[in-house]
Every structure is written in structure tokens, then in C-alpha cells.
Amino acid sequence: MRRCAAWPSGYRIVYGRHGWPQGKPAGSPGRAGSRVVLCILPMRPACAAAGARYAARCPAPARFPYRLTGHLIPHRIRMTHTTLGVAIITKNAAARLAQCLASVAFADEIVVLDSGSTDATLEIARAHGARVMASADWPGFGPQKNRALDALATDWVLSLDADEVVSPELAASIRATLAAPQADVYAVDRLSSFCGTWIKHSGWYPDWIPRLFKRGSARFSDDLVHERLVFDARAQRLAGKLLHYSYEDFEGVLRKLDSYSGAGARQRAAGGKSGGFGKAVARGAWAFVRTYVLRAGFLDGWAGFQIAVFNAETVYYRFLKLALLGQQGQQRERRDP
């Protein structure tokens, strides 16, 4: 049975499946029963019925035997519009992944690079048409995000976290920008939530972060945690919000506290830094004052106080763990001179 699938910019893809009643022609790609593109029609969405009738009169699929994965046109077909790919890394990200993927359904390709999820992350990603890849190791946030970027072949890349949702206004801004780009890198206005409260201060907002860029013009740093996008050009700003559901509950807060403090300690140890109890107390106290007072966390109410405490504890445990790593290194040196 032939079907008609939606395509952006007023085009629709009409596709069917390989039949080859006399057997697969020599040199034809694909396999019998695989989905193939029959034609690409410039038409309005309201013309779906007409497109389906046209598909019935299309030549045999063997004349156009290209396989189609999800809603994507294969690379052998030349596309006239600028293509957009979305890169997402995941691990047990089922809570917001469906909402995240639905918000970027307008993209040409979505790659989800997973690192050992045990929840419904992979099923959700496949159900939304994403190309799912697995990573056997964990090199850190920066290198992992670069792996996801390298898996895309689109003209432009939008890098997202699995707990981020593109607002309709931002989606419209992205589409308009790609129609006539004026820069190679664009920053988005991220608004973050802490346990159900949108945060407008505490150093969390305003939070302009570069996420949309022309392929090859930017890459992420190799930091294990708190990675950043590295590029030469000046980033322009897009209208609309990127909604970040960063901490859903206190269990998630505690998990990230442990994860971030440990990764930060390892990153500093690799750079030759040292920790200690005094340094942990002093740096932790400063993190609280900076968040709650200097960055006006008190204006966020109870949530602002919790964020200040969270930042202080993250810094405190980071330097304690860093001191422990230093002690373990000294013990190994004495044991193996």
C-alpha cells in the first residue's frame, strides 16, 4: 500500500514498498518490502488526498528504489531547502524526552545518542522517528555531544538536552532564520525550572546559550561537565524560549549534586588542581553568597534559597572529592614507586 507523508516547506513525500514480483533487479538498492520514495510533490497539506491518488499512478517502485527511514529523505535525493538536524544525548531521560522530541518535529533529522538507558528512553526516541545510537563508554558531556554532532549530515545543527523543550515561538524563529540565515551561530533564551518553579534570578536567568549553528562552525569543549560550545563567530539571538526542566524533584537534585561534584572533581584533578576541607568550606560558602545575594536568588523565594544551598553543596563536595582523589593518587605513588 502506498502512503503520503508530510514534508516541510510545502512538499509531500509519496512512498511505497519494494515489490519486484520477478525478483530484485540487479544493482537496485534496498530489499524487497523496504519502504521507498515514489515521488516528491510540491503541494499544500490540504492536497493529501490528491497526492494519494497521484501515487496510485506513479511508476513502479523499482524505478525509484531508495529506502526511506522514518520521515527522512535519503541523502541521494538532492534537497533544495536548508536542512536541520537535532543532536540529543540521553541516559534514562524518559521523563521529558517525548515532549522534547515533539517540539522539534519540524527538523529533518534527529539523532539520539544513548549511554545505557534502562527506562523507556529508547522506545520513546524511536516512536518519535529519531535515529537511536548507543555509546558503550562515557567520555564526558562535551565529547559525547560532539559524537552526536558527528552523526548528523545536515546543513545546520540544533543541540538539545533531553530535558529541554523548544517553545512554539522559538521553533518559528528557527525556521525563519534557516530560510535566510544572517550568522553561523545563534543563541537561544533558556528559561529553567527548579522543582516546578520557573527561575528568573539566581544566576539562572537570563541565560543566553549558543545552540543553533551551521555545521562545521562550532564544536563542544572536551569538558567532562559544564561543557560549552566553542566557535569564532559572534552569536546572534533568536526569539522565543527554550524551556529547561532541569530539576523535576529532590531525588533528581541529589543525583545531579553527586554526579556534577564528582565530574567536576575529576576534571580538576586531571588539570593538576588540589582540594581540601578548608577550601571546600570557603568555596562552598562563597557559592551560596554569590547565588543568593549577588545574583539575587532571594527574589526567587524559597526556590532561590534551595538553589543557593544546592550550589554551595555541589562546590563543597567537589573540593572534598578532589582532596580524596589527591590522597588516592599519593597512595598509588607510594605503593608503586
Tab-separated table of C-alpha atoms in Angstrom, residues 44-211:
chain	number	residue	atom	x	y	z
A	44	ARG	CA	-0.369	22.197	0.154
A	45	PRO	CA	-1.206	19.980	3.144
A	46	ALA	CA	-4.840	20.020	2.056
A	47	CYS	CA	-3.865	18.149	-1.107
A	48	ALA	CA	-3.091	14.891	0.690
A	49	ALA	CA	-5.963	13.065	-0.975
A	50	ALA	CA	-4.870	14.250	-4.415
A	51	GLY	CA	-1.328	13.166	-3.609
A	52	ALA	CA	-2.509	9.709	-2.659
A	53	ARG	CA	-4.423	9.423	-5.936
A	54	TYR	CA	-1.291	10.547	-7.783
A	55	ALA	CA	0.728	7.865	-6.017
A	56	ALA	CA	-1.533	5.197	-7.472
A	57	ARG	CA	-0.477	6.323	-10.960
A	58	CYS	CA	3.260	6.517	-10.100
A	59	PRO	CA	5.763	4.263	-11.908
A	60	ALA	CA	6.762	1.006	-10.272
A	61	PRO	CA	8.884	1.441	-7.143
A	62	ALA	CA	11.803	-0.317	-8.821
A	63	ARG	CA	12.347	2.862	-10.850
A	64	PHE	CA	12.920	4.837	-7.666
A	65	PRO	CA	14.328	2.240	-5.268
A	66	TYR	CA	15.651	4.420	-2.452
A	67	ARG	CA	14.948	3.352	1.104
A	68	LEU	CA	13.339	5.801	3.493
A	69	THR	CA	13.942	5.767	7.256
A	70	GLY	CA	11.118	7.382	9.235
A	71	HIS	CA	10.179	10.663	7.585
A	72	LEU	CA	13.633	11.410	6.173
A	73	ILE	CA	14.578	11.749	2.526
A	74	PRO	CA	17.754	9.728	1.843
A	75	HIS	CA	20.929	11.606	1.025
A	76	ARG	CA	20.868	10.549	-2.631
A	77	ILE	CA	17.936	12.854	-3.300
A	78	ARG	CA	19.083	16.457	-3.670
A	79	MET	CA	17.119	18.783	-1.362
A	80	THR	CA	16.695	22.444	-2.207
A	81	HIS	CA	15.881	23.694	1.301
A	82	THR	CA	18.343	24.158	4.175
A	83	THR	CA	18.350	21.053	6.351
A	84	LEU	CA	18.288	20.984	10.147
A	85	GLY	CA	19.462	18.173	12.410
A	86	VAL	CA	18.876	17.854	16.146
A	87	ALA	CA	21.500	16.202	18.365
A	88	ILE	CA	20.480	14.867	21.796
A	89	ILE	CA	22.413	12.750	24.295
A	90	THR	CA	20.445	10.670	26.789
A	91	LYS	CA	20.568	8.349	29.741
A	92	ASN	CA	17.306	7.446	31.484
A	93	ALA	CA	15.674	10.563	30.043
A	94	ALA	CA	12.140	9.256	29.592
A	95	ALA	CA	10.539	11.950	31.791
A	96	ARG	CA	10.678	14.774	29.217
A	97	LEU	CA	12.049	13.152	26.078
A	98	ALA	CA	8.700	12.789	24.305
A	99	GLN	CA	7.929	16.467	24.867
A	100	CYS	CA	11.431	17.419	23.735
A	101	LEU	CA	11.212	15.416	20.507
A	102	ALA	CA	7.686	16.584	19.709
A	103	SER	CA	8.852	20.208	19.953
A	104	VAL	CA	11.419	19.672	17.152
A	105	ALA	CA	9.280	17.552	14.848
A	106	PHE	CA	9.956	20.130	12.115
A	107	ALA	CA	13.625	19.060	11.920
A	108	ASP	CA	14.902	16.976	9.001
A	109	GLU	CA	16.790	14.535	11.211
A	110	ILE	CA	17.029	13.773	14.922
A	111	VAL	CA	19.875	11.767	16.428
A	112	VAL	CA	19.605	10.408	19.963
A	113	LEU	CA	22.907	9.116	21.343
A	114	ASP	CA	22.200	6.987	24.401
A	115	SER	CA	24.620	5.765	27.057
A	116	GLY	CA	22.886	2.829	28.707
A	117	SER	CA	19.317	3.845	29.497
A	118	THR	CA	17.266	1.326	31.457
A	119	ASP	CA	13.927	3.156	31.253
A	120	ALA	CA	11.714	3.837	28.219
A	121	THR	CA	14.124	6.345	26.646
A	122	LEU	CA	14.948	4.272	23.554
A	123	GLU	CA	11.333	3.323	22.870
A	124	ILE	CA	10.217	6.950	23.114
A	125	ALA	CA	13.007	8.102	20.796
A	126	ARG	CA	12.165	5.521	18.129
A	127	ALA	CA	8.443	6.264	18.395
A	128	HIS	CA	9.175	9.909	17.501
A	129	GLY	CA	11.249	8.981	14.437
A	130	ALA	CA	14.676	9.642	15.926
A	131	ARG	CA	17.741	7.698	14.829
A	132	VAL	CA	18.916	5.995	18.000
A	133	MET	CA	22.600	5.257	18.569
A	134	ALA	CA	24.296	3.605	21.543
A	135	SER	CA	27.556	4.534	23.221
A	136	ALA	CA	29.434	1.823	25.091
A	137	ASP	CA	31.503	4.266	27.178
A	138	TRP	CA	31.018	7.685	28.775
A	139	PRO	CA	33.727	10.184	27.787
A	140	GLY	CA	32.023	13.174	29.429
A	141	PHE	CA	29.331	15.624	28.349
A	142	GLY	CA	31.458	17.578	25.859
A	143	PRO	CA	32.923	14.625	23.922
A	144	GLN	CA	29.567	12.810	23.977
A	145	LYS	CA	27.783	15.795	22.469
A	146	ASN	CA	30.439	16.010	19.758
A	147	ARG	CA	29.770	12.370	18.908
A	148	ALA	CA	26.112	13.212	18.398
A	149	LEU	CA	27.050	16.168	16.184
A	150	ASP	CA	29.296	13.965	14.042
A	151	ALA	CA	26.395	11.575	13.418
A	152	LEU	CA	24.454	14.288	11.579
A	153	ALA	CA	24.925	15.289	7.934
A	154	THR	CA	22.528	18.245	7.850
A	155	ASP	CA	23.414	21.832	6.957
A	156	TRP	CA	22.563	23.145	10.430
A	157	VAL	CA	22.586	21.587	13.894
A	158	LEU	CA	20.439	22.271	16.943
A	159	SER	CA	21.917	20.753	20.095
A	160	LEU	CA	19.441	19.995	22.872
A	161	ASP	CA	19.396	18.285	26.237
A	162	ALA	CA	16.710	15.663	26.738
A	163	ASP	CA	15.004	17.833	29.376
A	164	GLU	CA	14.713	20.884	27.114
A	165	VAL	CA	11.624	21.813	25.089
A	166	VAL	CA	11.559	24.239	22.158
A	167	SER	CA	8.656	26.666	22.545
A	168	PRO	CA	6.414	27.305	19.516
A	169	GLU	CA	7.797	30.859	19.238
A	170	LEU	CA	11.384	29.586	19.235
A	171	ALA	CA	10.502	26.902	16.676
A	172	ALA	CA	9.062	29.568	14.363
A	173	SER	CA	12.156	31.716	14.882
A	174	ILE	CA	14.448	28.801	13.989
A	175	ARG	CA	12.525	28.054	10.788
A	176	ALA	CA	12.545	31.714	9.759
A	177	THR	CA	16.264	32.004	10.494
A	178	LEU	CA	17.170	28.958	8.417
A	179	ALA	CA	15.207	30.366	5.487
A	180	ALA	CA	17.610	33.341	5.398
A	181	PRO	CA	20.493	32.897	7.869
A	182	GLN	CA	22.483	36.008	8.806
A	183	ALA	CA	25.100	34.328	11.018
A	184	ASP	CA	26.755	30.959	11.607
A	185	VAL	CA	25.822	30.644	15.304
A	186	TYR	CA	22.634	31.550	17.163
A	187	ALA	CA	21.934	31.717	20.898
A	188	VAL	CA	18.617	30.813	22.499
A	189	ASP	CA	16.970	32.255	25.601
A	190	ARG	CA	16.798	29.372	28.092
A	191	LEU	CA	14.341	29.514	30.984
A	192	SER	CA	14.933	26.831	33.637
A	193	SER	CA	12.616	25.204	36.145
A	194	PHE	CA	13.577	24.052	39.645
A	195	CYS	CA	11.141	21.528	41.116
A	196	GLY	CA	8.194	23.116	39.315
A	197	THR	CA	9.190	26.792	39.714
A	198	TRP	CA	10.459	28.893	36.810
A	199	ILE	CA	13.596	30.713	37.962
A	200	LYS	CA	14.143	34.343	36.909
A	201	HIS	CA	17.254	35.114	39.015
A	202	SER	CA	19.879	33.118	40.996
A	203	GLY	CA	22.278	33.271	38.053
A	204	TRP	CA	19.927	31.073	36.048
A	205	TYR	CA	18.256	33.826	34.028
A	206	PRO	CA	18.782	35.484	31.660
A	207	ASP	CA	20.614	32.524	30.174
A	208	TRP	CA	21.556	33.026	26.526
A	209	ILE	CA	23.284	29.883	25.293
A	210	PRO	CA	24.513	29.144	21.739
A	211	ARG	CA	22.767	26.026	20.460
